CSV table of C-alpha atoms in Angstrom, one decimal:
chain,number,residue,atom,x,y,z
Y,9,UNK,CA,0.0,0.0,0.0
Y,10,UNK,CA,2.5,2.1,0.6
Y,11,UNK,CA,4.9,1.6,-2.3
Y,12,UNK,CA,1.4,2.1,-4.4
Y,13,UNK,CA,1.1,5.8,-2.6
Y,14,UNK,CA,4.6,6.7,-3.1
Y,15,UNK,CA,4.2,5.7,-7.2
Y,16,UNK,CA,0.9,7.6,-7.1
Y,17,UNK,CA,3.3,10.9,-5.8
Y,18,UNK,CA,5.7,10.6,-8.1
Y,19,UNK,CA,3.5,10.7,-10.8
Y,20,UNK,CA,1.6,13.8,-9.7
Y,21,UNK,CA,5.0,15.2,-9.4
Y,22,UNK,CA,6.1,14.3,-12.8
Y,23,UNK,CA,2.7,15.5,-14.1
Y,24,UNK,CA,3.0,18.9,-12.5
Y,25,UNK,CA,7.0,19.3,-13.6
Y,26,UNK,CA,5.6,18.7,-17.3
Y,27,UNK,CA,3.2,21.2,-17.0
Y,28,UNK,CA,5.3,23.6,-15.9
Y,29,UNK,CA,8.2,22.9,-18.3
Y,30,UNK,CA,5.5,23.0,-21.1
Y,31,UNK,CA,4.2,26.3,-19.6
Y,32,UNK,CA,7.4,27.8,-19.6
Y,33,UNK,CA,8.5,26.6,-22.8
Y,34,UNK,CA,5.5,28.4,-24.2
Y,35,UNK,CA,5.9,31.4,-22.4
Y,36,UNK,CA,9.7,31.6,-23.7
Y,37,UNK,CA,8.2,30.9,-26.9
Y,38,UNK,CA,6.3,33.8,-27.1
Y,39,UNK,CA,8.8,36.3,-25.9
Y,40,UNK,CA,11.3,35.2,-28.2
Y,41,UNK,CA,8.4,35.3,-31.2
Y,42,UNK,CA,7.4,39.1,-29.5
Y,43,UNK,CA,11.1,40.0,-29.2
Y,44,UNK,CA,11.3,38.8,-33.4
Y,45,UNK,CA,8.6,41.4,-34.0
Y,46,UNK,CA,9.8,44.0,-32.8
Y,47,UNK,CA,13.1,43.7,-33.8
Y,48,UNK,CA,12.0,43.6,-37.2
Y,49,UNK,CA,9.4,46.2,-36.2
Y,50,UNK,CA,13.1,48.3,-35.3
Y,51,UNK,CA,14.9,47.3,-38.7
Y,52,UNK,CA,12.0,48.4,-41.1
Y,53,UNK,CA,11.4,51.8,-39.0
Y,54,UNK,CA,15.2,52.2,-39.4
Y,55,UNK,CA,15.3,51.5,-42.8
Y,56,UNK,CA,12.2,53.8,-44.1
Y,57,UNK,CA,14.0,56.2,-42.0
Y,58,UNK,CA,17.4,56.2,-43.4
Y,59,UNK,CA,15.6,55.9,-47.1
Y,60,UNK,CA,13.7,59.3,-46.3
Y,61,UNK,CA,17.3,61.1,-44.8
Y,62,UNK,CA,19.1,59.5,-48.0
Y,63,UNK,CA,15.9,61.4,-50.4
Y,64,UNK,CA,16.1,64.4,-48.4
Y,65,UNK,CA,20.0,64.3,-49.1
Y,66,UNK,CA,19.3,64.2,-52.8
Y,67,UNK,CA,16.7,66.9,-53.0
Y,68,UNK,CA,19.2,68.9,-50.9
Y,69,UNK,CA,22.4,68.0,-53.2
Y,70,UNK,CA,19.9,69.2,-55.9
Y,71,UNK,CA,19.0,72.7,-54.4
Y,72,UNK,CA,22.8,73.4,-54.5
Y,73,UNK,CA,22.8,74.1,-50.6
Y,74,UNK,CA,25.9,74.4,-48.3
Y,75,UNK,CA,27.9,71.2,-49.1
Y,76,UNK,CA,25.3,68.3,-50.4
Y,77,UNK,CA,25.5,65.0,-48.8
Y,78,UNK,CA,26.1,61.7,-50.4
Y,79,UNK,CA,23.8,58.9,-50.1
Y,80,UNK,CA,26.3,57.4,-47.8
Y,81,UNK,CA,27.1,60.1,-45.1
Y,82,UNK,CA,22.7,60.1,-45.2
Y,83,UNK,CA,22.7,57.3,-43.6
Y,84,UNK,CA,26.1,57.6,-41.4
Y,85,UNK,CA,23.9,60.6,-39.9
Y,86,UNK,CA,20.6,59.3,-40.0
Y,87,UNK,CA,19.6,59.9,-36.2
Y,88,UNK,CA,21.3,63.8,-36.5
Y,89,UNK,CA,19.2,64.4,-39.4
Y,90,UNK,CA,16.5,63.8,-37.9
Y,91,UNK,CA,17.3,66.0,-34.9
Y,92,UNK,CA,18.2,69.1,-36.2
Y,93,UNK,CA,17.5,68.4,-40.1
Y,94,UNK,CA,19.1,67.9,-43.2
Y,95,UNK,CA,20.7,71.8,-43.2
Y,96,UNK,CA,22.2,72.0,-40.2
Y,97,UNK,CA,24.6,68.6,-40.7
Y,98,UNK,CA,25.2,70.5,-43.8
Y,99,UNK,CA,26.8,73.1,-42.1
Y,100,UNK,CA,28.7,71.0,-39.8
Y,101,UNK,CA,29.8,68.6,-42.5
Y,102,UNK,CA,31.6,71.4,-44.4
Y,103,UNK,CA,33.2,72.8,-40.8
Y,104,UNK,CA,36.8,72.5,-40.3
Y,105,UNK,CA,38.2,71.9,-36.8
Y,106,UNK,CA,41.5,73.1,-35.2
Y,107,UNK,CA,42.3,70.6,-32.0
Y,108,UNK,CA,45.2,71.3,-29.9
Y,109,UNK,CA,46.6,69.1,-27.4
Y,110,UNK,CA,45.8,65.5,-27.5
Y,111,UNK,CA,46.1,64.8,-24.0
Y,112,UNK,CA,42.6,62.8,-22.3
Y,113,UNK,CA,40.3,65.7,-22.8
Y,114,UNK,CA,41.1,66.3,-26.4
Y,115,UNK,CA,41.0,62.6,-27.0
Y,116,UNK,CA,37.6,63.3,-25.8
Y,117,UNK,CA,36.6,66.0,-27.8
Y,118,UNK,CA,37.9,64.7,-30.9
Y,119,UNK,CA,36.0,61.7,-30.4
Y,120,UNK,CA,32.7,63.7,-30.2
Y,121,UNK,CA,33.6,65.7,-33.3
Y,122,UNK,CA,34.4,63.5,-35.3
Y,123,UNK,CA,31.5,61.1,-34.5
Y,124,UNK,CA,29.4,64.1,-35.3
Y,125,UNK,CA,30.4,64.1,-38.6
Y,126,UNK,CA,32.2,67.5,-39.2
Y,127,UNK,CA,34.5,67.9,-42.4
Y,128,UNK,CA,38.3,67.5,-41.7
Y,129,UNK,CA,39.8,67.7,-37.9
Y,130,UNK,CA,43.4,68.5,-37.3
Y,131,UNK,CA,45.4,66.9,-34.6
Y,132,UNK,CA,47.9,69.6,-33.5
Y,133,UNK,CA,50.9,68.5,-30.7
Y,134,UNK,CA,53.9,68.8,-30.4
Y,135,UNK,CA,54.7,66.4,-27.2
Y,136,UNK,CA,55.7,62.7,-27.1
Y,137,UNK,CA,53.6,60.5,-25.4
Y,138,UNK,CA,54.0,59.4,-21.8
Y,139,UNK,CA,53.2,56.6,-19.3
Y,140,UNK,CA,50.3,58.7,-18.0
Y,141,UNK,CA,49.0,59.4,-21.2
Y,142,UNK,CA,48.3,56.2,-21.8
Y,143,UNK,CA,45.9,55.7,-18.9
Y,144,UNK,CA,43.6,58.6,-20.0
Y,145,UNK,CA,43.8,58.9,-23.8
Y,146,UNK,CA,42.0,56.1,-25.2
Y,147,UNK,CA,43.1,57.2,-28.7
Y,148,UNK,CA,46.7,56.4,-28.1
Y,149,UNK,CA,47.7,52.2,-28.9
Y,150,UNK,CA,49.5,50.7,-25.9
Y,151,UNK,CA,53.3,50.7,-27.1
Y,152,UNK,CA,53.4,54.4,-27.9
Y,153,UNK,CA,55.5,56.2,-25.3
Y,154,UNK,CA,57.9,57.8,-27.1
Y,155,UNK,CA,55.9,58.7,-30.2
Y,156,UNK,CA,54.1,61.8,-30.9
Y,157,UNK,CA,50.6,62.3,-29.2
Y,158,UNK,CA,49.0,63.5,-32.4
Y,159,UNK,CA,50.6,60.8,-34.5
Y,160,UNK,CA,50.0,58.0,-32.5
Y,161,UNK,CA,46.1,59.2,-32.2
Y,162,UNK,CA,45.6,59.0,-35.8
Y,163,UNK,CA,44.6,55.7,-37.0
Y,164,UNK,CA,42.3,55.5,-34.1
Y,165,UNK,CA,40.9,58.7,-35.0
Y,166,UNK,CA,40.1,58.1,-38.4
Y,167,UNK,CA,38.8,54.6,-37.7
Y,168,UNK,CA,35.9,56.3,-35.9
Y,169,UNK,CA,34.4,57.8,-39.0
Y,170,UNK,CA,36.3,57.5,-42.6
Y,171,UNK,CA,34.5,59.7,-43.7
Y,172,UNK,CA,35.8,62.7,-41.9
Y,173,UNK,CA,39.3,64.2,-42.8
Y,174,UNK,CA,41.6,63.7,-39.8
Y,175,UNK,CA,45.3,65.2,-40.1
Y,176,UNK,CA,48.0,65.5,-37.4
Y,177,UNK,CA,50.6,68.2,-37.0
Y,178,UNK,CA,53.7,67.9,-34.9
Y,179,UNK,CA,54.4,71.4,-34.8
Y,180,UNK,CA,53.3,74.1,-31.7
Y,181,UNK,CA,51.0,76.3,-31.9
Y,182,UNK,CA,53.5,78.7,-30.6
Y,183,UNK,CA,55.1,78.6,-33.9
Y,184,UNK,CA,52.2,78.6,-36.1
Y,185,UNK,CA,51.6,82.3,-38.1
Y,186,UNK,CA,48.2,84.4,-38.0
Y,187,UNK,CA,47.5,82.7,-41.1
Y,188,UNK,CA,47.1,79.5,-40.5
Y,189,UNK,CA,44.3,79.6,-38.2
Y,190,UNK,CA,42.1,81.4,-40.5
Y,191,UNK,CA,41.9,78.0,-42.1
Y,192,UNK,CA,39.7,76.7,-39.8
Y,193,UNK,CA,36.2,77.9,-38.8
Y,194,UNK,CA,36.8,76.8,-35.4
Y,195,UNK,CA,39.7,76.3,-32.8
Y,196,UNK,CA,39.9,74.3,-29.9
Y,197,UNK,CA,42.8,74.5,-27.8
Y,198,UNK,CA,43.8,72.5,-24.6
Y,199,UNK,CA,46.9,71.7,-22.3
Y,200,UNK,CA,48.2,75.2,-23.5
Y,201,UNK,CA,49.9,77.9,-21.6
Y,202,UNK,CA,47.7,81.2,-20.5
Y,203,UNK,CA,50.1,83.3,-22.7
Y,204,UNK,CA,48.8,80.9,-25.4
Y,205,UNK,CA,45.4,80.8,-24.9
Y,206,UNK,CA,45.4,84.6,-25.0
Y,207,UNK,CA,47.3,84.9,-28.3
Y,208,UNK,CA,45.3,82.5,-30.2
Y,209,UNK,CA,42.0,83.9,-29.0
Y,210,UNK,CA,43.0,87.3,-29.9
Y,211,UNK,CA,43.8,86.2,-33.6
Y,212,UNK,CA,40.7,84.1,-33.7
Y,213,UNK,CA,38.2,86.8,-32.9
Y,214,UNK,CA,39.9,89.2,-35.1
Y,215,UNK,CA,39.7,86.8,-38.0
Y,216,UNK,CA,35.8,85.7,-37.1
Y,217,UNK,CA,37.1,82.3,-36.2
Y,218,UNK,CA,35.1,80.4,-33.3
Y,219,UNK,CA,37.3,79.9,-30.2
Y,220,UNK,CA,37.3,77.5,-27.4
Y,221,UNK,CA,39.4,76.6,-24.7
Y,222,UNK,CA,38.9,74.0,-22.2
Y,223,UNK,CA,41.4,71.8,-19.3
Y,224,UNK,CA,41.1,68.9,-16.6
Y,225,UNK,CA,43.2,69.0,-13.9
Y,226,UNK,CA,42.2,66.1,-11.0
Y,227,UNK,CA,38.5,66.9,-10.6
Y,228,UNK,CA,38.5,70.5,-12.1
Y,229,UNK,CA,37.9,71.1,-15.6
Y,230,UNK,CA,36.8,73.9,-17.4
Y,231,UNK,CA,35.8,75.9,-20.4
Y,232,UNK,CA,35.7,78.7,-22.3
Y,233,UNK,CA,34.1,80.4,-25.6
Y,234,UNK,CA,34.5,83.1,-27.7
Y,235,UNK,CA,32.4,83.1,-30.5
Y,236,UNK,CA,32.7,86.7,-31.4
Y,237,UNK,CA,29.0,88.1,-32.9
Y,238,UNK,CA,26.9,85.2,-32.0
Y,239,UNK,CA,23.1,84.2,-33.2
Y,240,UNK,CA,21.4,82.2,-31.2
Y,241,UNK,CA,17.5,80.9,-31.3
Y,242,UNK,CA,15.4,81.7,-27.8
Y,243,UNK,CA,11.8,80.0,-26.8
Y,244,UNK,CA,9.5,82.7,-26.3
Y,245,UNK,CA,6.1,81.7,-25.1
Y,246,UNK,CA,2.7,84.5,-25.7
Y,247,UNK,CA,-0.8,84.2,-24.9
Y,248,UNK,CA,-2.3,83.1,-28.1
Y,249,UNK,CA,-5.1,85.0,-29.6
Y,250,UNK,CA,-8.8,84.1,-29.0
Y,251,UNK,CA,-11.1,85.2,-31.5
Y,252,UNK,CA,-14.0,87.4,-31.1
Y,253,UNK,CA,-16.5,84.0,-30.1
Y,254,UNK,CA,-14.4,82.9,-27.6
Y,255,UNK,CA,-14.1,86.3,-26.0
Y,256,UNK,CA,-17.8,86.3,-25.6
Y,257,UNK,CA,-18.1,83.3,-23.5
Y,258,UNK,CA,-18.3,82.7,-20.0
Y,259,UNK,CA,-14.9,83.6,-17.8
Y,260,UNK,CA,-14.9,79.7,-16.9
Y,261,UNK,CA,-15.0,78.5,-19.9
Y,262,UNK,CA,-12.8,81.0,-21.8
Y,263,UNK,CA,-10.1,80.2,-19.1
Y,264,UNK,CA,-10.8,76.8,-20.0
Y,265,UNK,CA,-9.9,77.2,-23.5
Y,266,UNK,CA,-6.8,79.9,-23.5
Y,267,UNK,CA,-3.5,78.6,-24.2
Y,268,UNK,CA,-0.2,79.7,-25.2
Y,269,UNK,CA,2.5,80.2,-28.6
Y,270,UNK,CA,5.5,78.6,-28.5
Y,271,UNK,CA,7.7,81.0,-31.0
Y,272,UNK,CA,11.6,81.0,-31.8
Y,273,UNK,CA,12.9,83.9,-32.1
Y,274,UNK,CA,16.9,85.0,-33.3
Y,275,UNK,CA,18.9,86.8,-30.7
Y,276,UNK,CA,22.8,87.9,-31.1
Y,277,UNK,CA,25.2,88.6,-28.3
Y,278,UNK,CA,28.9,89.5,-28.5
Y,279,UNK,CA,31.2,87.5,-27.0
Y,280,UNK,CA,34.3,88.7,-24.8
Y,281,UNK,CA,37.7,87.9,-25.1
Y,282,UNK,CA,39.9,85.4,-22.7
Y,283,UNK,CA,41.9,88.8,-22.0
Y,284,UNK,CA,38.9,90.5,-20.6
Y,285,UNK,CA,37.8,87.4,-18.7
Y,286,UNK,CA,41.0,87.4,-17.4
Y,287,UNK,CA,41.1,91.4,-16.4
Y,288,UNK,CA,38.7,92.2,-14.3
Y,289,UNK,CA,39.0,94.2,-11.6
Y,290,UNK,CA,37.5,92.8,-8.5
Y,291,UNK,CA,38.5,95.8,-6.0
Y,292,UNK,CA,35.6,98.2,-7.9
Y,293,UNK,CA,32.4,98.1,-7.0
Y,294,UNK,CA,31.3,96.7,-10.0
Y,295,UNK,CA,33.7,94.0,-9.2
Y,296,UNK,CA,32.6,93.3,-5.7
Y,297,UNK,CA,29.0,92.6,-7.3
Y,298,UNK,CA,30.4,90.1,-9.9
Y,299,UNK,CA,32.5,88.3,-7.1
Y,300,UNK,CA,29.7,87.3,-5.5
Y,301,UNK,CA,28.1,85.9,-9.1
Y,302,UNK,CA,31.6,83.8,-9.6
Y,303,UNK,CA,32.6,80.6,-8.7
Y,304,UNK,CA,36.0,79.9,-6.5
Y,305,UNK,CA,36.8,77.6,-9.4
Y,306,UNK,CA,37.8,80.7,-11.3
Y,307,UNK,CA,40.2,81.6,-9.4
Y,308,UNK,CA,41.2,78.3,-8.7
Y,309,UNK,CA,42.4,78.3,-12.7
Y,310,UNK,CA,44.0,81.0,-12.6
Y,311,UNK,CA,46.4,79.6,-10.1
Y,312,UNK,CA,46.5,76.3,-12.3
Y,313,UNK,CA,46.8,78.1,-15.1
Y,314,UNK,CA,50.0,80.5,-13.4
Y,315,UNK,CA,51.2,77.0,-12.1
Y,316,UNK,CA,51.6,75.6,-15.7
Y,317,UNK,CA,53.3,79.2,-17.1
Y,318,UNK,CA,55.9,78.4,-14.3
Y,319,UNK,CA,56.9,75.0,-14.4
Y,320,UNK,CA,56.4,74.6,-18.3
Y,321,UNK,CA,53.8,71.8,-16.8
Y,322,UNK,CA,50.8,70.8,-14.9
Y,323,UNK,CA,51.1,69.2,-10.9
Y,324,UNK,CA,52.6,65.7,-11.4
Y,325,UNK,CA,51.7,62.8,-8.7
Y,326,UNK,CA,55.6,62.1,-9.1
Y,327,UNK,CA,56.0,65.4,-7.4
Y,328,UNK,CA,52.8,65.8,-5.1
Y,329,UNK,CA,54.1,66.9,-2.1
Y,330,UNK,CA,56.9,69.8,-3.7
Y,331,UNK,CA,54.0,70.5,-6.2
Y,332,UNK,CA,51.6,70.4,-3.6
Y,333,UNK,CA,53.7,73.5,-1.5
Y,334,UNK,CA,54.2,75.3,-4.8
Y,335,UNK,CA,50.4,75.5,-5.5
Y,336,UNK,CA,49.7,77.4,-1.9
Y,337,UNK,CA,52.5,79.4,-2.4
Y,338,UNK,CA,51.5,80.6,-6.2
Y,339,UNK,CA,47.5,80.7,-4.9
Y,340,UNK,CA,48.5,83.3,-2.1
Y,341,UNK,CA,50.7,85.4,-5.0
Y,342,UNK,CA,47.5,84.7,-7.6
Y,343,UNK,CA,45.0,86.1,-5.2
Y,344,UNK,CA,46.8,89.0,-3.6
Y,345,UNK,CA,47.6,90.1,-7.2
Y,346,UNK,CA,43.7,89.9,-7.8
Y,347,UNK,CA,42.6,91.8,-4.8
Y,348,UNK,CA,40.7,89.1,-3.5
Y,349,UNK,CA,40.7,87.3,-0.4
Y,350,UNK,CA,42.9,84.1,0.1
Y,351,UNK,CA,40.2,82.3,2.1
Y,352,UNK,CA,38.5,81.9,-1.6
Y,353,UNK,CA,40.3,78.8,-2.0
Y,354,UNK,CA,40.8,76.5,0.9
Y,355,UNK,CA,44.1,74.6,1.7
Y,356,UNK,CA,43.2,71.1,1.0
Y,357,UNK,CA,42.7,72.3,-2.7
Y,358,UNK,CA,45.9,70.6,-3.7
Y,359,UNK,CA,44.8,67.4,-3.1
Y,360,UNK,CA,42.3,67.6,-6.1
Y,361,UNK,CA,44.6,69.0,-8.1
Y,362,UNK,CA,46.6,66.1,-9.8
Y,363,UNK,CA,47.1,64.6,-12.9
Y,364,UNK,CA,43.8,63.6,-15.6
Y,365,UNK,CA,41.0,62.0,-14.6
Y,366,UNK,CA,39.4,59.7,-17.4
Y,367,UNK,CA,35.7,60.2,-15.6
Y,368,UNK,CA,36.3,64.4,-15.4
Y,369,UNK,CA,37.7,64.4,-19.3
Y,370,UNK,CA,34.4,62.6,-20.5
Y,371,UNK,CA,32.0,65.1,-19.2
Y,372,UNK,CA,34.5,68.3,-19.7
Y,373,UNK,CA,34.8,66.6,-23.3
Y,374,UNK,CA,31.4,66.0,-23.8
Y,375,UNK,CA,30.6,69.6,-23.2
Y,376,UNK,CA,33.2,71.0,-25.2
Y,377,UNK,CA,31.9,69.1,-28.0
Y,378,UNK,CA,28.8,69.6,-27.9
Y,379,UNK,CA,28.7,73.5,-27.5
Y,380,UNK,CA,31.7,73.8,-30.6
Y,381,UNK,CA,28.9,71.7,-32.6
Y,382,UNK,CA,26.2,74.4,-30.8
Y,383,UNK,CA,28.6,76.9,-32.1
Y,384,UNK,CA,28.9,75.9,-35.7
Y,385,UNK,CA,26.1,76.4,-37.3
Y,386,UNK,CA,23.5,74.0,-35.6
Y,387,UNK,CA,21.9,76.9,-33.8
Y,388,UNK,CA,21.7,79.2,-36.8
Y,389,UNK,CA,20.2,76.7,-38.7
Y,390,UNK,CA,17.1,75.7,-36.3
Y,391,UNK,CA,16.4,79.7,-36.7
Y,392,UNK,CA,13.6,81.3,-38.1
Y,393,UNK,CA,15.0,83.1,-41.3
């Protein structure tokens, strides 16, 4: 009787395991069938989309607008075409980009760049490539200390996109004459000297060339623009108008039925240059009120910045603690030349200080990028003519 029970179990217990093997089984089944759908749901959207960017980019190439694209470069840029349409990547298809300094944060912004899908990007730097280099700059092969930075970031540069024209210069900048940044409509310039930025910004605005500047030191990063007489597109939002019906009717249901206009309207502002960033005077009263408008971080480059003029380079972890002393003394000289107060920037700044960080170059980078892409044309073009 009891070996009859125990058989009588295990059968139950096999039934129900079947069951549930079936019923999962089906239920796999049918995500796997539902996953097949929309997958293929995904590939024919993709593909009526990149059909309609590639007819766009032959009625365009047949209106004789700024730089036509090709059917290939269509659908290389399907997704930014269909953000800010078919005119703008025009514009930043035929741009041509000056990078300088191909330490981590211009590895960075070159990336973004040229992903983006501008015309030709030149590599400019003079220095070899070190041990921490390679720990940061993800464009750089291992095996390369010793080489050139922008030489040894070209074939990875151009493998992102072959369809952009990527170039490398050894030279520096400091050598370069007024004339060969007018070449470019923008210039980019990193892990340069203040005496450097200053010159090169000066010659850009003159020349109506598009300027930016940007650094990462430890956790800091910054940047800067000067895009001389710049148009930019503004939301403005207006009470619509109600016609003469709906201006008749009841207060509760007219409120019910008013609504606002969403309009763009073109704005310009003037940008200043790096030298009047850099010459303020804080012991005016005008000054006063901006000090209270400005972060400590400005300051805090400065002394970075003065730090780097000095030493011909940035703090080094393989100096931290002589480095470390020089930084409070040149922030007490910085600040006292400024007419501020030294409590701006607290003692333990130094510790923050050191070396590239790959997680601070990817956001300063991302920025960068995207506001020289904001910058070069993309803004002008979503504008109401």
């Amino acid at each position: 009787m009891l070996s009859l029970v125990l058989g009588c179990s295990i059968s139950r217990l096999s039934l129900n395991w079947l069951r549930r093997k079936q019923f999962r089984a089906s239920v796999h089944s049918a995500r796997a069938a539902s996953s097949g759908m929309l997958r293929a749901a995904s590939r024919a959207m993709l593909a009526a989309g990149r059909a309609k960017a590639k007819a766009k980019a032959k009625a365009g190439e047949g209106e004789g607008g700024r730089g036509g694209l090709s059917e290939e470069e269509a659908a290389q840029y399907d997704r930014q075409i269909r953000l800010w349409g078919l005119e703008a990547q025009k514009r930043l298809r035929a741009s041509r980009v000056l990078l300088v300094g191909l330490r981590g944060l211009g590895a960075e912004v070159a990336k973004n760049l040229i992903l983006a899908g501008v015309k030709a990007v030149t590599l400019l730097d003079p220095q070899q490539v070190s041990p921490e280099d390679t720990q940061t700059q993800f464009l750089i092969p291992l095996g390369s200390v010793g080489k050139n930075r922008a030489e040894a970031s070209l074939a990875r540069a151009r493998d992102l996109n072959p369809m952009v024209d990527v170039k490398a210069d050894q030279e520096s900048v400091e050598r370069k004459p007024e004339e060969f940044f007018t070449r470019f409509d923008v210039v980019c310039v990193t892990c340069c000297s203040q005496e450097v930025l200053l010159k090169v910004d000066q010659i850009c605005h003159k020349n109506g060339v598009k300027f930016f500047a940007g650094d990462v030191f430890g956790y800091h990063g910054y940047m800067f623009a000067d895009l001389g007489g710049h148009e930019f597109v503004e939301e403005k939002t207006k009470p619509a108008k109600t016609s003469q019906s709906m201006e008749d009717r009841p207060d509760a249901k007219k409120a019910k039925l008013d609504f606002v206009e969403t309009t763009m309207v073109k704005k310009r502002m003037t940008f200043c240059l790096l030298k009047e960033a850099f010459g303020i005077t804080w012991s005016t009263e005008k000054g006063q009120a901006a000090l209270k408008r400005t972060t400590p971080d400005y300051f805090l480059l400065r002394v970075l910045l003065k730090f780097r003029t000095e030493k011909g380079r940035d703090p080094a972890l393989q100096a931290c603690v002589e480095d470390a002393e020089t930084l409070l003394q040149t922030r007490r000289g910085v600040l006292a030349s400024l007419g501020v107060g030294a409590d701006l920037i607290p003692d333990n700044f130094t510790s923050c200080c050191f070396s590239e960080m790959a997680s601070v170059c990817a956001v300063v980078g991302g920025v960068l990028g995207q506001e020289i892409v904001k910058g070069n044309g993309i803004v002008e073009c979503l504008a109401p003519s």
